[in-house]
XYZ file of C-alpha atoms in Angstrom:
664
model
C -13.154 -101.820 -47.058
C -13.901 -104.790 -49.345
C -14.882 -106.826 -46.307
C -17.260 -104.040 -45.255
C -18.914 -104.084 -48.679
C -19.388 -107.848 -48.409
C -20.954 -107.523 -44.967
C -23.171 -104.716 -46.227
C -24.337 -106.809 -49.178
C -25.220 -109.618 -46.768
C -27.059 -107.412 -44.308
C -29.148 -105.714 -46.983
C -31.163 -108.857 -47.883
C -31.599 -109.659 -44.186
C -32.861 -106.145 -43.463
C -35.201 -106.247 -46.442
C -36.498 -109.670 -45.349
C -37.165 -108.322 -41.844
C -39.080 -105.322 -43.192
C -41.174 -107.449 -45.504
C -41.837 -109.968 -42.736
C -42.978 -107.214 -40.394
C -45.460 -105.957 -42.978
C -46.718 -109.314 -44.208
C -47.453 -111.065 -40.898
C -50.184 -108.574 -39.843
C -51.587 -108.719 -43.371
C -51.802 -112.492 -43.193
C -53.722 -112.286 -39.913
C -56.365 -109.894 -41.277
C -59.884 -111.103 -42.080
C -59.660 -109.884 -45.658
C -56.496 -111.866 -46.349
C -57.966 -114.960 -44.720
C -60.637 -114.896 -47.415
C -57.858 -115.042 -50.026
C -56.262 -118.047 -48.334
C -59.706 -119.675 -48.043
C -60.095 -119.356 -51.803
C -56.734 -121.045 -52.278
C -57.921 -123.875 -50.048
C -61.077 -124.199 -52.127
C -58.992 -124.496 -55.291
C -56.418 -126.934 -53.916
C -58.803 -129.172 -51.974
C -61.112 -129.668 -54.959
C -58.345 -130.522 -57.448
C -58.103 -134.315 -57.683
C -59.328 -134.881 -54.113
C -58.769 -138.239 -52.391
C -61.739 -140.567 -52.652
C -63.012 -142.925 -49.960
C -62.847 -146.598 -50.983
C -66.642 -146.641 -50.898
C -69.208 -144.087 -49.813
C -70.348 -144.773 -46.269
C -73.787 -143.262 -46.796
C -76.675 -142.988 -49.211
C -78.668 -139.752 -49.348
C -82.417 -140.308 -49.213
C -83.594 -137.131 -50.881
C -86.720 -135.249 -50.034
C -86.997 -133.935 -53.580
C -89.478 -132.838 -56.226
C -90.424 -136.371 -57.437
C -91.087 -137.408 -53.845
C -93.447 -134.495 -53.279
C -95.263 -135.471 -56.493
C -95.502 -139.179 -55.595
C -96.481 -138.751 -51.939
C -98.953 -136.024 -52.854
C -98.862 -134.156 -49.546
C -97.657 -130.769 -48.453
C -94.699 -130.452 -46.121
C -94.471 -131.387 -43.287
C -95.510 -134.923 -44.132
C -97.311 -137.060 -41.531
C -94.793 -138.712 -39.273
C -96.281 -142.107 -40.059
C -94.733 -141.646 -43.542
C -91.310 -141.254 -41.936
C -92.055 -144.301 -39.799
C -92.709 -146.311 -42.952
C -89.433 -145.073 -44.397
C -87.476 -146.126 -41.298
C -88.932 -149.635 -41.463
C -88.286 -149.880 -45.205
C -84.661 -148.755 -44.834
C -84.032 -151.144 -42.006
C -85.612 -153.976 -43.972
C -83.368 -153.192 -46.959
C -80.261 -153.661 -44.805
C -79.307 -150.026 -44.318
C -76.822 -149.302 -41.541
C -77.577 -146.480 -39.138
C -80.430 -144.245 -40.256
C -80.138 -140.492 -39.860
C -83.028 -138.063 -40.203
C -81.554 -134.627 -40.983
C -84.922 -133.226 -39.898
C -85.591 -131.592 -36.547
C -88.743 -133.155 -35.048
C -88.916 -130.634 -32.203
C -92.661 -129.996 -32.029
C -95.414 -132.519 -31.422
C -97.811 -133.353 -34.226
C -100.918 -135.512 -34.003
C -100.465 -138.051 -31.165
C -101.085 -141.022 -33.435
C -98.490 -139.814 -35.902
C -95.912 -139.245 -33.161
C -96.632 -142.685 -31.723
C -96.213 -144.315 -35.158
C -92.836 -142.667 -35.700
C -91.613 -143.430 -32.167
C -92.501 -147.103 -32.648
C -90.476 -147.256 -35.861
C -87.346 -145.720 -34.353
C -84.718 -147.743 -32.559
C -81.114 -147.621 -31.407
C -79.870 -147.504 -35.013
C -81.494 -144.127 -35.649
C -80.163 -140.591 -35.215
C -82.510 -137.605 -35.209
C -81.250 -134.122 -35.902
C -80.921 -131.555 -33.116
C -80.148 -127.895 -33.705
C -78.113 -125.210 -31.949
C -79.107 -121.584 -32.416
C -76.790 -118.748 -31.369
C -78.331 -115.582 -29.966
C -75.818 -112.780 -29.481
C -75.696 -109.069 -28.761
C -72.943 -106.745 -27.536
C -73.091 -108.111 -23.988
C -73.341 -111.876 -24.339
C -73.826 -114.841 -26.643
C -76.300 -117.572 -25.836
C -76.492 -120.919 -27.634
C -79.823 -122.688 -27.451
C -80.040 -126.389 -28.283
C -83.265 -127.649 -29.787
C -83.749 -131.390 -29.234
C -86.096 -133.836 -30.957
C -89.385 -134.624 -29.214
C -88.657 -136.738 -26.137
C -91.224 -139.416 -27.062
C -89.306 -140.029 -30.298
C -86.124 -140.818 -28.359
C -87.821 -143.140 -25.883
C -87.228 -146.237 -28.009
C -83.450 -145.799 -28.113
C -83.051 -143.344 -30.974
C -80.301 -140.793 -30.452
C -79.996 -137.136 -31.235
C -77.094 -135.468 -33.010
C -76.525 -131.780 -33.664
C -76.834 -131.106 -37.392
C -75.752 -127.467 -37.098
C -72.562 -126.507 -38.955
C -70.034 -123.680 -38.698
C -69.506 -121.321 -41.641
C -66.354 -119.314 -42.266
C -66.500 -115.515 -42.389
C -67.174 -115.602 -46.137
C -70.178 -117.894 -45.673
C -68.500 -121.082 -46.957
C -68.799 -124.388 -45.130
C -65.226 -125.693 -44.864
C -64.879 -127.079 -41.321
C -66.045 -130.056 -39.358
C -68.768 -128.956 -36.931
C -67.539 -127.675 -33.573
C -70.606 -128.742 -31.567
C -71.296 -131.390 -28.926
C -72.609 -134.685 -30.296
C -72.386 -133.881 -34.008
C -74.979 -135.583 -36.194
C -72.471 -137.307 -38.506
C -70.186 -138.303 -35.620
C -73.132 -139.995 -33.892
C -73.872 -141.931 -37.081
C -70.181 -142.884 -37.296
C -70.222 -144.265 -33.742
C -73.328 -146.329 -34.533
C -71.445 -147.701 -37.541
C -68.518 -148.668 -35.286
C -66.106 -145.811 -36.051
C -64.677 -143.506 -33.423
C -62.817 -140.442 -34.685
C -61.304 -137.473 -32.875
C -60.439 -134.738 -35.397
C -58.476 -131.761 -34.009
C -60.251 -128.460 -33.326
C -60.734 -126.446 -36.500
C -60.254 -129.471 -38.768
C -61.123 -128.728 -42.388
C -63.641 -130.737 -44.351
C -62.557 -132.651 -47.451
C -65.240 -132.624 -50.137
C -65.186 -135.350 -52.762
C -67.139 -133.754 -55.579
C -69.706 -131.154 -56.600
C -73.367 -131.291 -55.532
C -75.145 -134.594 -56.151
C -71.872 -136.548 -56.102
C -73.122 -138.962 -53.435
C -75.335 -141.978 -54.167
C -78.810 -140.482 -53.946
C -82.281 -142.013 -54.079
C -85.602 -140.241 -53.898
C -87.594 -140.563 -50.710
C -90.482 -142.291 -52.495
C -88.083 -144.873 -53.948
C -86.696 -145.708 -50.504
C -90.254 -146.339 -49.275
C -90.355 -149.356 -51.625
C -86.699 -150.428 -51.966
C -87.481 -153.950 -53.132
C -89.194 -152.650 -56.269
C -87.467 -149.319 -56.802
C -83.786 -149.914 -55.957
C -81.147 -152.416 -57.090
C -80.716 -155.374 -54.739
C -78.265 -154.626 -51.922
C -78.057 -150.928 -52.811
C -78.595 -149.836 -49.200
C -76.955 -152.796 -47.523
C -74.302 -151.852 -44.958
C -74.451 -148.115 -45.655
C -75.865 -145.342 -43.553
C -79.029 -143.743 -44.895
C -79.240 -139.955 -44.375
C -82.692 -138.507 -44.962
C -82.982 -134.807 -45.779
C -83.764 -132.174 -48.353
C -81.823 -132.577 -51.600
C -83.649 -130.997 -54.483
C -82.891 -132.248 -57.998
C -82.889 -128.660 -59.268
C -79.667 -127.924 -57.400
C -80.032 -124.446 -55.863
C -77.625 -121.726 -56.915
C -75.913 -119.074 -54.841
C -78.321 -116.415 -56.104
C -81.499 -118.457 -55.748
C -80.614 -120.062 -52.418
C -82.306 -123.223 -51.217
C -83.662 -125.120 -48.243
C -80.905 -126.643 -46.100
C -78.214 -125.995 -48.758
C -74.720 -124.602 -48.241
C -71.883 -122.868 -50.071
C -68.901 -125.226 -50.283
C -65.462 -125.068 -51.952
C -67.049 -126.535 -55.084
C -69.459 -123.610 -55.312
C -66.641 -121.443 -56.716
C -66.413 -123.823 -59.698
C -70.066 -124.788 -60.163
C -72.063 -121.892 -58.696
C -74.231 -124.545 -56.955
C -75.062 -125.167 -53.308
C -74.715 -128.557 -51.643
C -77.667 -130.045 -49.775
C -77.337 -130.422 -46.008
C -77.933 -134.177 -46.193
C -75.025 -134.524 -48.639
C -72.840 -132.367 -46.392
C -73.597 -134.739 -43.487
C -72.694 -137.714 -45.692
C -69.400 -135.991 -46.553
C -68.648 -135.357 -42.873
C -69.413 -139.009 -42.157
C -66.865 -140.191 -44.751
C -64.285 -137.728 -43.399
C -64.686 -139.308 -39.953
C -64.929 -142.940 -41.078
C -61.880 -142.771 -43.389
C -59.829 -140.138 -41.523
C -59.752 -137.789 -44.524
C -60.192 -134.484 -42.718
C -57.503 -131.826 -43.159
C -55.567 -130.443 -40.200
C -54.620 -126.742 -40.260
C -50.904 -126.115 -39.860
C -49.879 -125.119 -36.306
C -49.930 -121.317 -35.802
C -46.122 -121.028 -35.562
C -45.406 -122.793 -38.878
C -46.680 -120.233 -41.482
C -44.504 -117.364 -40.105
C -41.437 -119.610 -40.022
C -42.018 -120.716 -43.615
C -42.572 -117.109 -44.686
C -39.321 -115.935 -43.102
C -37.332 -118.800 -44.633
C -38.743 -118.204 -48.111
C -38.035 -114.453 -47.925
C -34.392 -115.164 -47.185
C -34.168 -117.793 -49.929
C -35.708 -115.412 -52.470
C -33.488 -112.464 -51.557
C -30.180 -114.311 -51.274
C -30.897 -116.593 -54.229
C -31.599 -113.805 -56.719
C -29.366 -110.961 -55.575
C -26.845 -111.534 -58.376
C -29.353 -112.420 -61.106
C -30.532 -110.197 -63.928
C -34.187 -109.315 -64.551
C -35.041 -112.297 -66.751
C -33.355 -114.937 -64.540
C -34.996 -113.290 -61.517
C -38.410 -113.636 -63.123
C -37.631 -117.261 -63.918
C -36.569 -117.806 -60.290
C -39.776 -116.114 -59.119
C -41.854 -118.419 -61.310
C -40.015 -121.469 -59.996
C -40.442 -120.330 -56.397
C -44.152 -119.663 -56.892
C -44.644 -123.045 -58.524
C -42.627 -124.697 -55.762
C -44.640 -123.019 -52.987
C -47.950 -123.920 -54.623
C -46.816 -127.489 -55.343
C -45.512 -127.924 -51.791
C -48.734 -126.649 -50.262
C -50.796 -128.902 -52.500
C -48.633 -131.964 -51.804
C -48.859 -131.353 -48.051
C -52.633 -131.059 -48.354
C -53.114 -133.983 -50.707
C -50.786 -136.485 -49.124
C -50.117 -135.161 -45.619
C -53.681 -133.943 -44.914
C -52.270 -130.661 -43.548
C -53.211 -127.214 -44.849
C -50.358 -124.696 -45.044
C -51.658 -121.534 -46.776
C -49.482 -120.693 -49.817
C -50.659 -117.252 -50.949
C -48.878 -115.109 -48.354
C -45.473 -116.781 -48.970
C -46.015 -116.344 -52.716
C -46.806 -112.666 -52.205
C -43.757 -112.259 -49.980
C -41.305 -113.886 -52.385
C -42.795 -111.901 -55.270
C -42.388 -108.635 -53.387
C -38.832 -109.528 -52.359
C -37.712 -110.392 -55.897
C -39.451 -107.373 -57.413
C -37.854 -104.974 -54.939
C -34.430 -106.499 -55.400
C -34.872 -106.715 -59.173
C -36.015 -103.109 -59.336
C -32.728 -102.021 -57.836
C -30.751 -103.962 -60.442
C -32.992 -102.692 -63.234
C -32.586 -99.093 -62.096
C -28.810 -99.512 -62.083
C -28.855 -100.985 -65.623
C -31.170 -98.244 -66.885
C -28.838 -95.606 -65.534
C -26.003 -97.091 -67.591
C -28.166 -97.128 -70.732
C -29.167 -93.514 -70.184
C -25.496 -92.548 -70.126
C -24.991 -94.184 -73.530
C -28.170 -92.618 -74.890
C -27.161 -89.136 -73.800
C -23.797 -89.615 -75.500
C -25.219 -90.642 -78.892
C -28.802 -89.347 -79.114
C -27.711 -86.434 -81.343
C -26.088 -88.750 -83.877
C -28.386 -91.781 -84.307
C -32.046 -92.530 -84.851
C -33.869 -93.351 -81.595
C -34.400 -96.994 -82.602
C -30.664 -97.480 -83.168
C -29.811 -95.671 -79.964
C -31.853 -98.267 -78.109
C -30.006 -101.103 -79.865
C -26.690 -99.390 -79.297
C -27.427 -99.111 -75.577
C -27.603 -102.896 -75.477
C -24.712 -103.534 -77.899
C -22.463 -100.521 -78.635
C -20.493 -102.618 -81.154
C -23.285 -102.036 -83.688
C -22.266 -98.386 -84.158
C -20.772 -98.595 -87.673
C -21.812 -97.662 -91.177
C -21.746 -100.133 -94.052
C -23.003 -103.680 -93.880
C -22.609 -107.193 -95.243
C -23.467 -109.138 -98.386
C -26.293 -111.617 -97.949
C -28.760 -113.556 -100.039
C -32.130 -112.022 -99.147
C -35.695 -112.461 -100.274
C -37.113 -108.975 -100.820
C -40.805 -108.081 -100.964
C -42.495 -104.927 -102.199
C -46.212 -104.502 -101.561
C -48.005 -101.542 -103.127
C -51.647 -100.528 -102.594
C -53.641 -100.324 -105.841
C -56.329 -97.702 -106.285
C -55.246 -95.696 -103.281
C -54.813 -92.562 -105.382
C -58.460 -92.769 -106.469
C -59.557 -93.344 -102.905
C -57.391 -90.426 -101.736
C -59.121 -88.157 -104.232
C -62.516 -89.236 -102.982
C -61.502 -88.637 -99.353
C -59.555 -85.398 -99.859
C -62.066 -83.575 -97.667
C -61.382 -86.031 -94.831
C -57.595 -86.260 -94.371
C -57.919 -87.773 -90.905
C -60.200 -90.495 -92.251
C -57.757 -91.155 -95.086
C -54.913 -91.491 -92.576
C -56.934 -93.925 -90.486
C -57.721 -95.977 -93.592
C -54.053 -96.071 -94.618
C -53.156 -97.269 -91.122
C -55.844 -99.974 -91.380
C -54.219 -101.130 -94.612
C -50.575 -100.978 -93.578
C -51.056 -102.526 -90.122
C -52.113 -106.034 -91.291
C -49.536 -105.909 -94.101
C -46.830 -105.188 -91.519
C -48.129 -107.887 -89.193
C -47.887 -110.411 -92.022
C -44.182 -109.555 -92.422
C -43.439 -109.738 -88.705
C -45.427 -112.946 -88.200
C -43.223 -114.721 -90.766
C -39.920 -113.467 -89.344
C -39.340 -110.662 -91.837
C -37.798 -107.227 -91.387
C -39.749 -104.135 -92.415
C -37.256 -101.950 -94.266
C -39.424 -98.902 -94.814
C -42.814 -97.511 -95.759
C -42.830 -95.607 -99.055
C -46.178 -93.833 -99.018
C -48.680 -96.670 -99.429
C -45.941 -99.209 -100.241
C -44.189 -101.589 -97.822
C -40.652 -102.878 -98.396
C -39.509 -105.881 -96.372
C -36.869 -108.575 -96.523
C -36.009 -111.918 -94.942
C -32.712 -113.514 -93.813
C -31.354 -110.377 -92.121
C -30.454 -109.370 -89.514
C -31.214 -112.889 -88.269
C -30.468 -115.979 -90.336
C -33.520 -117.577 -91.952
C -32.666 -120.680 -94.026
C -36.184 -120.807 -95.500
C -36.498 -117.093 -96.241
C -38.086 -117.524 -99.704
C -40.924 -119.664 -98.328
C -41.504 -117.236 -95.475
C -41.727 -114.288 -97.862
C -44.291 -116.123 -100.017
C -46.233 -117.043 -96.878
C -46.251 -113.355 -95.938
C -47.678 -112.571 -99.382
C -50.396 -115.162 -98.864
C -51.307 -113.578 -95.517
C -51.311 -110.089 -97.017
C -53.791 -111.103 -99.710
C -56.053 -112.733 -97.117
C -55.885 -109.680 -94.829
C -56.784 -107.297 -97.669
C -59.734 -109.514 -98.643
C -60.978 -109.365 -95.036
C -60.441 -105.583 -94.928
C -62.433 -105.128 -98.141
C -65.318 -107.054 -96.621
C -65.239 -104.770 -93.561
C -65.076 -101.658 -95.752
C -67.992 -102.921 -97.840
C -70.103 -103.217 -94.698
C -69.042 -99.675 -93.764
C -70.194 -98.325 -97.121
C -66.767 -97.739 -98.749
C -67.380 -98.454 -102.442
C -63.798 -98.496 -103.751
C -62.143 -101.870 -103.039
C -58.530 -102.013 -101.934
C -56.133 -104.123 -103.994
C -52.435 -104.784 -103.606
C -49.609 -105.825 -105.869
C -46.708 -107.823 -104.438
C -43.307 -108.364 -106.004
C -40.934 -110.946 -104.487
C -37.373 -111.646 -105.535
C -34.440 -113.579 -104.074
C -30.860 -112.539 -104.665
C -27.646 -111.114 -103.297
C -27.948 -107.736 -101.556
C -25.927 -105.460 -99.343
C -27.701 -105.094 -95.995
C -26.718 -103.026 -92.980
C -26.821 -99.556 -91.469
C -27.167 -97.217 -94.449
C -27.192 -93.439 -94.294
C -25.120 -90.477 -93.236
C -22.720 -90.013 -90.368
C -25.497 -88.409 -88.340
C -28.452 -90.611 -89.202
C -28.814 -94.032 -90.807
C -31.246 -96.942 -91.031
C -30.954 -100.702 -91.333
C -31.749 -101.310 -95.006
C -30.973 -103.429 -98.090
C -29.583 -102.305 -101.457
C -28.772 -103.989 -104.761
C -30.109 -105.097 -108.129
C -32.176 -107.814 -106.474
C -34.031 -105.125 -104.523
C -34.668 -103.166 -107.714
C -35.934 -106.269 -109.477
C -38.382 -106.986 -106.645
C -39.728 -103.463 -107.066
C -40.126 -103.934 -110.837
C -41.867 -107.267 -110.325
C -44.358 -105.537 -108.044
C -45.058 -103.049 -110.842
C -45.649 -105.929 -113.277
C -48.663 -107.084 -111.244
C -50.805 -104.546 -113.077
C -49.759 -105.861 -116.506
C -50.763 -109.436 -115.711
C -53.785 -108.633 -113.525
C -52.468 -110.681 -110.587
C -51.754 -109.998 -106.929
C -48.199 -111.345 -106.917
C -45.267 -111.601 -109.289
C -42.472 -113.844 -108.008
C -38.936 -113.907 -109.348
C -37.209 -117.016 -110.730
C -34.781 -117.555 -107.858
C -37.588 -117.351 -105.302
C -39.625 -119.904 -107.261
C -36.561 -122.167 -107.534
C -35.988 -121.976 -103.768
C -39.579 -123.081 -103.127
C -39.043 -126.286 -105.176
C -42.721 -127.074 -105.736
C -43.823 -126.264 -102.167
C -46.174 -123.460 -103.191
C -48.985 -123.307 -105.780
C -47.171 -121.189 -108.385
C -48.153 -120.547 -111.987
C -45.640 -119.272 -114.548
C -46.677 -115.871 -115.875
C -44.113 -115.062 -118.515
C -40.450 -115.009 -119.421
C -38.968 -111.601 -118.804
C -35.657 -110.179 -119.941
C -34.485 -108.353 -116.843
C -31.554 -106.091 -116.197
C -28.301 -107.934 -115.542
C -29.323 -111.128 -117.391
C -28.911 -112.130 -121.024
C -31.368 -115.024 -120.932
C -35.088 -114.560 -120.296
C -36.169 -115.666 -116.823
C -39.544 -117.117 -115.866
C -41.672 -115.182 -113.371
C -44.574 -116.665 -111.444
C -47.692 -115.792 -109.515
C -49.014 -117.328 -106.305
C -52.489 -118.864 -106.246
C -53.058 -117.908 -102.621
C -56.415 -119.688 -102.432
C -54.962 -123.000 -103.627
C -52.560 -125.579 -102.239
C -50.060 -127.771 -104.043
C -52.189 -130.849 -103.430
C -55.446 -129.426 -104.863
C -56.855 -131.345 -107.829
C -57.916 -128.040 -109.413
C -54.393 -126.670 -109.093
C -52.820 -129.757 -110.641
C -55.299 -129.683 -113.512
C -54.641 -125.983 -114.085
C -50.842 -126.379 -113.884
C -50.811 -129.121 -116.498
C -53.090 -127.304 -118.920
C -51.265 -124.006 -118.319
C -47.877 -125.539 -119.175
C -49.343 -127.016 -122.361
C -50.777 -123.613 -123.320
C -47.423 -121.872 -122.791
C -45.610 -124.569 -124.770
C -48.022 -124.121 -127.706
C -47.706 -120.337 -127.448
C -43.899 -120.425 -127.532
C -44.003 -122.916 -130.440
C -46.254 -120.448 -132.351
C -49.153 -122.891 -132.530
C -51.589 -120.039 -132.113
C -54.929 -121.855 -132.428
C -53.876 -124.578 -129.986
C -52.512 -121.991 -127.541
C -55.668 -119.834 -127.754
C -57.922 -122.823 -127.048
C -55.751 -123.943 -124.129
C -55.642 -120.461 -122.566
C -59.437 -120.167 -122.771
C -59.756 -123.576 -121.073
C -57.399 -122.388 -118.346
C -59.566 -119.319 -117.867
C -62.567 -121.577 -117.264
C -60.589 -123.624 -114.719
C -59.218 -120.601 -112.809
C -61.370 -117.452 -113.268
C -59.099 -115.477 -110.915
C -56.466 -115.469 -113.726
C -58.906 -114.244 -116.372
C -56.905 -111.036 -116.975
C -53.734 -113.067 -117.593
C -55.385 -115.383 -120.104
C -57.125 -112.480 -121.847
C -53.690 -110.862 -122.177
C -52.315 -113.980 -123.884
C -55.309 -114.171 -126.252
C -54.677 -110.551 -127.232
C -50.973 -111.297 -127.750
C -51.845 -114.247 -129.984
C -54.071 -112.035 -132.107
C -51.242 -109.494 -132.397
C -48.714 -112.194 -133.310
C -51.072 -113.514 -135.983
C -51.180 -110.057 -137.542
C -47.503 -109.310 -136.980
C -45.462 -112.515 -136.583
C -42.576 -112.172 -134.062
C -38.973 -112.446 -135.236
C -37.390 -115.847 -135.785
C -35.264 -115.537 -132.605
C -38.337 -114.923 -130.440
C -38.890 -117.649 -127.811
C -41.898 -116.234 -126.000
C -40.007 -113.726 -123.862
C -41.122 -110.196 -122.984
C -38.945 -107.173 -122.331
C -39.396 -106.232 -118.684
C -41.009 -102.882 -118.028
C -39.235 -100.439 -115.778
C -41.261 -99.337 -112.789
């Protein structure tokens, strides 16, 4: 029986591979899918294409400046072209190609002038036009005027073949191609296979290009030797490169059009074909039998290679396979000059891994549902989900850890609630707008949201996951919260909400009990202890000092000068006999700011004078601090009022500047 199960597990991937193969092969042969593979070719062939050692041709552009300089409407007199042929030949150009069909006679003198200027180094464009209906297809070849060929000039068919999506990707499949005739005149014979793909070397206007009027006077207009030894291809190549939407004369969609949106001039296409032939850079399509064989092999590799993997490893294997297929296809194209389409194999391996992974996922989900059904009446849904992954977590109690605890309460929300009591839905939306960025600040710094208490958020760091720098992360969360509330207030102001939102944040570090707290039927992951209570009281003290944050002594000690903190006061808190310093965060400052350093030094001097009962010195120093940092004006006003009270009623001899902490 075990042997039968093994055989069955082996036959299942084979059967699945056969079914996928049977569905994918017809898809790959469809016209619509061929367009997808064509797009892949466009992408691959234009990424870091091979370059010829030197361009074999220069494009002589019939362009806007040439029309302006010559000052005639098209078609120009053929004596102008005759002058160009003589000028190019005199400048040392190799074969000369006119990508212009001179099929009709013009004035006899003009035809005679052009014929006299042409010789055996010249190729004139011919054209093939296809006329087809349901019964037949007829191809008509239009040749240059016979008198123009009498002096030895040759004709070459400049027509090209477009793919079904209108993109020019292939070497022309016509007799006597224009570029091939130029190549033979230059001494290069090439025999690309039928259907060979064209390698482009850059976007439009990548080839050396001169304006027609410049080539008429090369000795004065062009650098010495610029044309020497290179073919000169004359044709339309407008400087305002035509786009797909605008179209253009003798311009084509190429693989680069997907990236640039621009068409490539026919003369530049002929120059590209010439370099493909001269340097053997064309791309050969893979033989018809190879893509199906590769597809079948990859389906089997994907199915057998991932049948024992979980979802995440399967996705990793899928990514590696996809990258490998794409890289292999590109390498074969780039270095082997063979095009093996990659998209269908990538689709096949993706489908195979997804189908096989779906089976494993369904089996795992069924097991989790069994656990959920067993415990859904006893635990909160969030813990049921965790229990389904790790049933060992089902226990009350917890562990003792040093945590940094944060309480963040919204100020003025009661007033705003009263104003919006007629719009409870709007009030709910506003509360969500407040609590969402506050929560994101906790999560972005690796904290755990314990609970929401009305418009208050409680969070802690260093549980359940270890966080060695939990104090710094909690203070960073406070900094983000203050920035988010400032941004929210600006948005509310633009929306016409007059009451600004403010928050108070209390942060404390200390030993807590953290774990699953609650009853036998329902519990939550939470933290308890005096350190939690102190964090809550510190949050309440924000109002007294007029600041956004009050930070406990152990948190400040853990930061060790890494945050711009200012000491607020010395509080006598529950559980301690000695007063402890509490601090506030200057969220808009950094430790290295000159203004912060100046404030910190003056602030320490003010506190020292205050605690030494030098009232006049302390008052002056606090007022100077207020000028340096207006955001702490409420704090310094509080100290000025305290000084006035102490002057009227001196504190006891044992007083050292401490304040009895207020209960929240």
